[in-house]
Short mmCIF file of C-alpha atoms in Angstrom, two decimals:
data_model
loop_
_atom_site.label_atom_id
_atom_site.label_comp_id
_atom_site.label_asym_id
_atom_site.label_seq_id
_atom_site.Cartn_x
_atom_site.Cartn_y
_atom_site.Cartn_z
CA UNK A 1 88.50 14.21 -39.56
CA UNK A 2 85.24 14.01 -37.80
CA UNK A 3 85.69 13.54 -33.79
CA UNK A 4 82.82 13.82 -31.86
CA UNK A 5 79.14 13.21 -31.93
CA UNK A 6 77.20 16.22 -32.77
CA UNK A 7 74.07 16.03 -30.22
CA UNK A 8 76.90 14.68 -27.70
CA UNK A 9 78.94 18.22 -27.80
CA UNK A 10 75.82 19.99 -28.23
CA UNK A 11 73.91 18.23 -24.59
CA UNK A 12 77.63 19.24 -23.07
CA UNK A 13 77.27 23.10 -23.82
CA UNK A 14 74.07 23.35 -22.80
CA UNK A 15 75.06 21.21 -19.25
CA UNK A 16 77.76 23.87 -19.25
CA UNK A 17 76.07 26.76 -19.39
CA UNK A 18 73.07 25.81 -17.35
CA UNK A 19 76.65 25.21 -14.58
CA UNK A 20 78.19 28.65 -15.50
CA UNK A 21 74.76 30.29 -14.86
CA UNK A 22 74.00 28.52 -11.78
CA UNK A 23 77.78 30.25 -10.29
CA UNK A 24 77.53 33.25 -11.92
CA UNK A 25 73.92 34.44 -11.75
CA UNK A 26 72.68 32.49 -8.83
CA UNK A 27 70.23 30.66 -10.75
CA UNK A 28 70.01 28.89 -14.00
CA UNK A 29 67.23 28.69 -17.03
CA UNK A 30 64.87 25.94 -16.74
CA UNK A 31 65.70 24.45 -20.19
CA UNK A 32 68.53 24.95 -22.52
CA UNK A 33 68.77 23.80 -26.08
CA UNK A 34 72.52 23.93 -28.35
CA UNK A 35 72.24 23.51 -31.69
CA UNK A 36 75.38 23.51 -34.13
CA UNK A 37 74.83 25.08 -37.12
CA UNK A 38 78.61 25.53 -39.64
CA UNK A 39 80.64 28.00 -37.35
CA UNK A 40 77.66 28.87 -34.80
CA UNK A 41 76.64 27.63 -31.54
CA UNK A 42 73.38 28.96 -31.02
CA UNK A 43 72.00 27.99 -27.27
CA UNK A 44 68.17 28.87 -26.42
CA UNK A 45 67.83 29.52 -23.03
CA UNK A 46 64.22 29.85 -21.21
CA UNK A 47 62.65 30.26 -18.46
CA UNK A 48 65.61 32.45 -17.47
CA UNK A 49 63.36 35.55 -15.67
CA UNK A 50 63.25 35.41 -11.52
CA UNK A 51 59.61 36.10 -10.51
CA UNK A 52 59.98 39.57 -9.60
CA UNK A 53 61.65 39.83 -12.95
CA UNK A 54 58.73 38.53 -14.54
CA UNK A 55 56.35 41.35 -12.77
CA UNK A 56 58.80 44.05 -13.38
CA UNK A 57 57.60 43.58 -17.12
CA UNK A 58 54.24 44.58 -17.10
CA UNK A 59 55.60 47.91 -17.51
CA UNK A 60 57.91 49.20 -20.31
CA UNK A 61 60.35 51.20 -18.13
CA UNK A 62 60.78 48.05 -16.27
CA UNK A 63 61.26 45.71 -19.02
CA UNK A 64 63.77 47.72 -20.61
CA UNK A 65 65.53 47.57 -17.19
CA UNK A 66 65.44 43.80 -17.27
CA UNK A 67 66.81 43.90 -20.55
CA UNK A 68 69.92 46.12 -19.61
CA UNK A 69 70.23 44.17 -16.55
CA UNK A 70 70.44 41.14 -18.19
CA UNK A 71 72.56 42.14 -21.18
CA UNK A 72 75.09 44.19 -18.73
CA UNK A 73 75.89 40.85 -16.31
CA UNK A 74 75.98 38.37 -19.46
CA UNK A 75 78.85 41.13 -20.91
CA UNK A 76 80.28 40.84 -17.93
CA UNK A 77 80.76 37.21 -17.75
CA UNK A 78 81.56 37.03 -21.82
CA UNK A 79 84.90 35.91 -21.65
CA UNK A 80 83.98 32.97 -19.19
CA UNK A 81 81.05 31.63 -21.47
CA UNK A 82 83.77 31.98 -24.49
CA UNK A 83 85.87 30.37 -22.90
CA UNK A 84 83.63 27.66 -21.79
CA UNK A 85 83.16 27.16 -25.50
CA UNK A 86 86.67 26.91 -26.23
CA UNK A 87 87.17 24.42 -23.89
CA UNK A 88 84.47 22.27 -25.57
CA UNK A 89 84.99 22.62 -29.07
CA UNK A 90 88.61 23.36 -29.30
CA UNK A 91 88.17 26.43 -31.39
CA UNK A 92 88.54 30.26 -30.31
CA UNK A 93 84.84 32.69 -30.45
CA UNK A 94 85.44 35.44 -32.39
CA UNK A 95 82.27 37.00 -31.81
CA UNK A 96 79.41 36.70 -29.31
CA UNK A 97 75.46 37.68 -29.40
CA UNK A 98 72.81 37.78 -27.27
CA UNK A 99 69.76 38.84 -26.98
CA UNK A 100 66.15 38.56 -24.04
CA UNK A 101 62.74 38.83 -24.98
CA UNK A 102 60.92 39.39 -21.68
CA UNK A 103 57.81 38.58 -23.04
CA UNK A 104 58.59 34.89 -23.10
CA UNK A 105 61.61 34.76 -20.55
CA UNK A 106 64.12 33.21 -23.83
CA UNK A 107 67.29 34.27 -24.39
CA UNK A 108 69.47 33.41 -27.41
CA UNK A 109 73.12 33.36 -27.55
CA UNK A 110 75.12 32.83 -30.51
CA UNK A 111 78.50 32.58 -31.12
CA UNK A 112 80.51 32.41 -33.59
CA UNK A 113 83.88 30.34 -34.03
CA UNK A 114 86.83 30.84 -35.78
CA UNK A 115 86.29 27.49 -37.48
CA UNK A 116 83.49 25.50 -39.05
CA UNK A 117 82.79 23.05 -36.31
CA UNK A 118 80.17 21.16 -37.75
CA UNK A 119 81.93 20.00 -40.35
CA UNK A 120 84.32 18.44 -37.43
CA UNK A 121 81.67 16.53 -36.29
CA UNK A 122 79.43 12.90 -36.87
CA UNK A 123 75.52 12.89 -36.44
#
């Protein structure tokens, strides 16, 4: 049985996010895109790097610093984005990724539910 409108749940997640961001990080990206794709949620974060971020990678020891920075406090938080999920789509994460390129200030974060949740889902 389909329940909710695809680019409805998908608009939520990213309002989500952008919220948990905001509390946990002190700031949040200046655009977020979810897309559901079968058992993924894949959300495309940019313009997530502070200025002095941004100037700290001009040089390679400092943007692998940003990168472990970044990685470490998103880890840290895991559970609360998962759950954040959870509470939207009604199905558990079983697994998380992430990753920053500091080159564009993106991240991408996917993760993947126990459940196809597309398939749960009108256009």
């Amino acid at each position: 049985m389909k329940i909710l409108k695809k680019g409805l749940l998908e608009a939520e997640i990213s309002k989500a996010l952008t919220q948990w961001e905001k509390e946990y990080l002190g700031r949040g990206s200046v655009q977020v895109k979810t897309d559901i794709l079968r058992n993924m949620v894949i959300v495309a974060l940019k313009g997530i790097l502070t200025p002095a971020e941004q100037a700290l990678t001009k040089t390679t020891a400092g943007l692998l610093s940003i990168k472990k920075t970044r990685s470490d406090l998103i880890e840290t938080g895991s559970d609360q984005v998962k759950e954040i999920i959870h509470s939207l789509t009604g199905i558990n994460v079983y697994s998380f990724h992430t990753d920053i390129s500091t080159r564009s200030g993106e991240r991408l974060i996917i993760f993947m539910l126990e459940d196809n949740l597309e398939n749960k889902l009108t256009e």
